[in-house]
Short mmCIF file of C-alpha atoms in Angstrom, two decimals:
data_model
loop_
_atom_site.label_atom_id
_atom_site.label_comp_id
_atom_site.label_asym_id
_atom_site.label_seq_id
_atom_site.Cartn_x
_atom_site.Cartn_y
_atom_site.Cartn_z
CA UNK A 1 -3.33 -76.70 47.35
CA UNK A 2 -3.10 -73.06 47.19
CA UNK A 3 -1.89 -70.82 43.61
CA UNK A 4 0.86 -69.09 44.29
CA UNK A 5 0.88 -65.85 45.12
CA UNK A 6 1.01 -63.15 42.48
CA UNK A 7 3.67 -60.77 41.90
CA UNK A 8 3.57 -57.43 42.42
CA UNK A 9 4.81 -54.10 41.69
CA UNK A 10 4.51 -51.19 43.68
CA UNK A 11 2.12 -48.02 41.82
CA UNK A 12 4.69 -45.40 41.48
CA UNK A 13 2.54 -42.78 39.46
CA UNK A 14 0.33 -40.68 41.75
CA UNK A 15 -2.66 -41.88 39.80
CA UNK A 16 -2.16 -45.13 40.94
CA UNK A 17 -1.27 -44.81 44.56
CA UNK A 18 -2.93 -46.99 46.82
CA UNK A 19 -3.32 -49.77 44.36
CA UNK A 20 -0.82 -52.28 43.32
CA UNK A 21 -0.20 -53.90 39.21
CA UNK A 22 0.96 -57.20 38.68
CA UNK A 23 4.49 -57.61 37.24
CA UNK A 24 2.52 -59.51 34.07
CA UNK A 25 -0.74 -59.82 33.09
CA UNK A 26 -2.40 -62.62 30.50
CA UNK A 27 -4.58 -61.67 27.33
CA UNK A 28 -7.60 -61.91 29.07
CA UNK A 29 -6.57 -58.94 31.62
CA UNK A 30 -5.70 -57.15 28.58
CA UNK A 31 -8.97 -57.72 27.02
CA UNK A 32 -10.54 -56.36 30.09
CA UNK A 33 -8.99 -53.09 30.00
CA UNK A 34 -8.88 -52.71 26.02
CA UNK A 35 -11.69 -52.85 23.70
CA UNK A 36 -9.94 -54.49 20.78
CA UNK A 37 -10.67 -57.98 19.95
CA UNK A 38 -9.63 -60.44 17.09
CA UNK A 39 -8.20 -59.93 14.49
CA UNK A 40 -7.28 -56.26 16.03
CA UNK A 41 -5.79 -56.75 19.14
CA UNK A 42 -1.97 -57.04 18.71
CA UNK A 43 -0.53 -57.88 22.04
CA UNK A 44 -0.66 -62.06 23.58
CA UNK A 45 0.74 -60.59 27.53
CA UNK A 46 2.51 -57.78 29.42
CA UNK A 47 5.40 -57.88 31.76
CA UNK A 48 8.01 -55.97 33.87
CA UNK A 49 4.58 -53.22 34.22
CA UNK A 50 5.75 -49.81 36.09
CA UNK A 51 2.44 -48.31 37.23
CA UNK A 52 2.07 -44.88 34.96
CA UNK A 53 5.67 -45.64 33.56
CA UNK A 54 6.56 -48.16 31.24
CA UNK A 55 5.70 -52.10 30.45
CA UNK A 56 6.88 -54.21 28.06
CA UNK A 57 4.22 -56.02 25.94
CA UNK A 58 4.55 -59.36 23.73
CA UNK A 59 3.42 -59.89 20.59
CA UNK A 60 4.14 -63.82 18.98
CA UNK A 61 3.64 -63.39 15.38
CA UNK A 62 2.22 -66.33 14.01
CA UNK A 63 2.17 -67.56 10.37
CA UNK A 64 -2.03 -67.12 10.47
CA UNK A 65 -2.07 -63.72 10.95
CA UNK A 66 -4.74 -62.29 9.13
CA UNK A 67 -2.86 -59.93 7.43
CA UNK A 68 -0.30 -62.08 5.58
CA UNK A 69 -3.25 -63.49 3.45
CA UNK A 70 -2.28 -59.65 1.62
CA UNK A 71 1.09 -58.46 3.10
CA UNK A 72 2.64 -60.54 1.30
CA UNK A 73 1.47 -63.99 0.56
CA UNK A 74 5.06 -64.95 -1.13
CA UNK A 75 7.04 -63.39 1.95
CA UNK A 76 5.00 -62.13 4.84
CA UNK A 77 6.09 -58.88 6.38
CA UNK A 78 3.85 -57.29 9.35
CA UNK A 79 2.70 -53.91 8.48
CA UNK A 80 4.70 -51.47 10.03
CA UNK A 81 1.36 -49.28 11.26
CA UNK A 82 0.13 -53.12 13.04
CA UNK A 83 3.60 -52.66 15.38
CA UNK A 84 3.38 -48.82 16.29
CA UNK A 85 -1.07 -49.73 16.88
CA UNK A 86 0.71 -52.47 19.20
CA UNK A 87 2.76 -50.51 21.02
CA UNK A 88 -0.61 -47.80 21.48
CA UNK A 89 -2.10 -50.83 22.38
CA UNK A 90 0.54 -52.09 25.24
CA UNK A 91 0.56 -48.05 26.17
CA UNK A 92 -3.24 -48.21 26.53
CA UNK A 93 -3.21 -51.38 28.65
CA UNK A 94 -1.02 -49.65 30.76
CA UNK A 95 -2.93 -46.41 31.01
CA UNK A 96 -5.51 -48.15 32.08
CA UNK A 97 -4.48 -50.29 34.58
CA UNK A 98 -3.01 -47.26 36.31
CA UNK A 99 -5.70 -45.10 36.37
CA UNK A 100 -8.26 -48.23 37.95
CA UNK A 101 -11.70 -49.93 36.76
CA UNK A 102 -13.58 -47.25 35.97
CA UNK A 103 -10.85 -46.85 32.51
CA UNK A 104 -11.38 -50.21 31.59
CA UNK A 105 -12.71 -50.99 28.30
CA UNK A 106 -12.76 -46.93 27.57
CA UNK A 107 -11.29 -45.85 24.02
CA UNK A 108 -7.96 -44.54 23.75
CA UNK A 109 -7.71 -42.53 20.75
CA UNK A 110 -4.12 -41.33 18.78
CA UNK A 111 -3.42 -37.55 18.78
CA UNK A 112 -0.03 -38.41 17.28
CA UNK A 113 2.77 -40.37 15.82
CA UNK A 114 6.09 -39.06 15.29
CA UNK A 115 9.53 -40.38 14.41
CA UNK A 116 8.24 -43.63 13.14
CA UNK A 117 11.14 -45.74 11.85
CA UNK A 118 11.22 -49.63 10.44
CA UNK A 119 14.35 -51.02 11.11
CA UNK A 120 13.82 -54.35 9.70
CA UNK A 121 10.75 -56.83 8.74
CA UNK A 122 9.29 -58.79 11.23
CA UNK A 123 7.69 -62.05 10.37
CA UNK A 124 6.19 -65.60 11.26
CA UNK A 125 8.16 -67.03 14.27
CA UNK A 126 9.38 -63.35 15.39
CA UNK A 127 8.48 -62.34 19.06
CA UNK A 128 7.64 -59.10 18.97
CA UNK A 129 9.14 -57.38 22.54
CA UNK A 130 6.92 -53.98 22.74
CA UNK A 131 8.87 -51.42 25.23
CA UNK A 132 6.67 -48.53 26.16
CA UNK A 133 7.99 -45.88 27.99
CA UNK A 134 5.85 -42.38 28.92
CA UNK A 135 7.06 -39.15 28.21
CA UNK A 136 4.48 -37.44 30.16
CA UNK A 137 0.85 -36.72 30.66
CA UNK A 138 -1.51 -34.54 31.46
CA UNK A 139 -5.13 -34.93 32.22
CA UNK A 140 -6.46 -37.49 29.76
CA UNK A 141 -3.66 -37.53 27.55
CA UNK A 142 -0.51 -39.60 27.52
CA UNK A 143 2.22 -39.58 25.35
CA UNK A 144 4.83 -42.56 24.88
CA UNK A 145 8.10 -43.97 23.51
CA UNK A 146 7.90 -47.32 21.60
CA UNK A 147 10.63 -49.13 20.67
CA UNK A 148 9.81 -52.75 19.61
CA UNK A 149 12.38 -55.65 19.70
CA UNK A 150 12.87 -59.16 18.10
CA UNK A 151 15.98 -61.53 20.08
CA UNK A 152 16.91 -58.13 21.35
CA UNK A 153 17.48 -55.77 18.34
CA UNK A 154 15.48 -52.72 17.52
CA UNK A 155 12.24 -53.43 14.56
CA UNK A 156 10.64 -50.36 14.70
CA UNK A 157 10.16 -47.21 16.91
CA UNK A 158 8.17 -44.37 17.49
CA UNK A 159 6.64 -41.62 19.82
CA UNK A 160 3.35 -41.16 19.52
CA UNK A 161 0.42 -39.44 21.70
CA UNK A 162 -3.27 -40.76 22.47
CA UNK A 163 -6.19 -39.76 24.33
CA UNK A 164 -8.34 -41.59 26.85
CA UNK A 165 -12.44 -41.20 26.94
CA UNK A 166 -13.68 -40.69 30.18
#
């Protein structure tokens, strides 16, 4: 029996004309077009991707997190800097799969963060929704709107700007 066919979405950023990005992808696209690995990558899958314009990436925050060992063993909190890296890191994924294989696995490196704000503490159990939207871009750099989301309601925000290596 045949898979079904995947979803798509059409490339609406003229870097990505002529190719088309999956409305989701799994962890192990994202590792292909990120260079982060455990414990430092920060997003499980992405969905409702808009070639060069926005995706939405998931983060399930799980009781053996790393960092909780620390932050705080008596009530964990995720660092707020761990939720703006994941939504550089669902911007990245999305950078990349726009511009094609020959960005994947290339480092993407911040130029800035600005407006940062921590709305409330996320923790074990929380599903971390990661809505990136760009601002705008030019050349190699990209800069991006974060806001991310647990059952709906704003965690944390921020703009920030990063660079890709070519």
């Amino acid at each position: 029996m045949d898979a079904p066919a995947e979803q798509m979405t059409p490339a609406t950023d003229a870097a990505a004309e002529g190719h088309q990005l999956p409305e989701s992808i799994d962890i192990l696209q994202i590792m292909q077009s990120i260079p982060h690995r455990y414990p430092f990558l920060l997003i499980d899958k992405m969905v409702e991707i808009h070639a060069g314009q926005s995706a939405i990436g998931i983060k399930n925050v799980t009781v053996n997190e790393p960092f909780f060992q620390g932050h705080f063993p008596s009530h964990p909190v995720m660092p707020g800097v761990l939720i703006v890296e994941a939504m550089a890191q669902t911007a990245a994924t999305l950078v990349v799969m726009t511009l094609g294989k020959a960005f994947e696995g290339k480092l993407v490196y911040f130029m800035t963060i600005e407006n940062a704000k921590f709305r409330r503490p996320v923790g074990p159990g929380d599903q971390l929704r990661i809505h990136v939207d760009k601002e705008r871009s030019r050349a190699n750099v990209w800069k991006f709107k974060g806001v991310a989301r647990v059952d709906g309601v704003a965690v944390a925000e921020a703009t920030f700007s990063a660079m890709i290596m070519g």
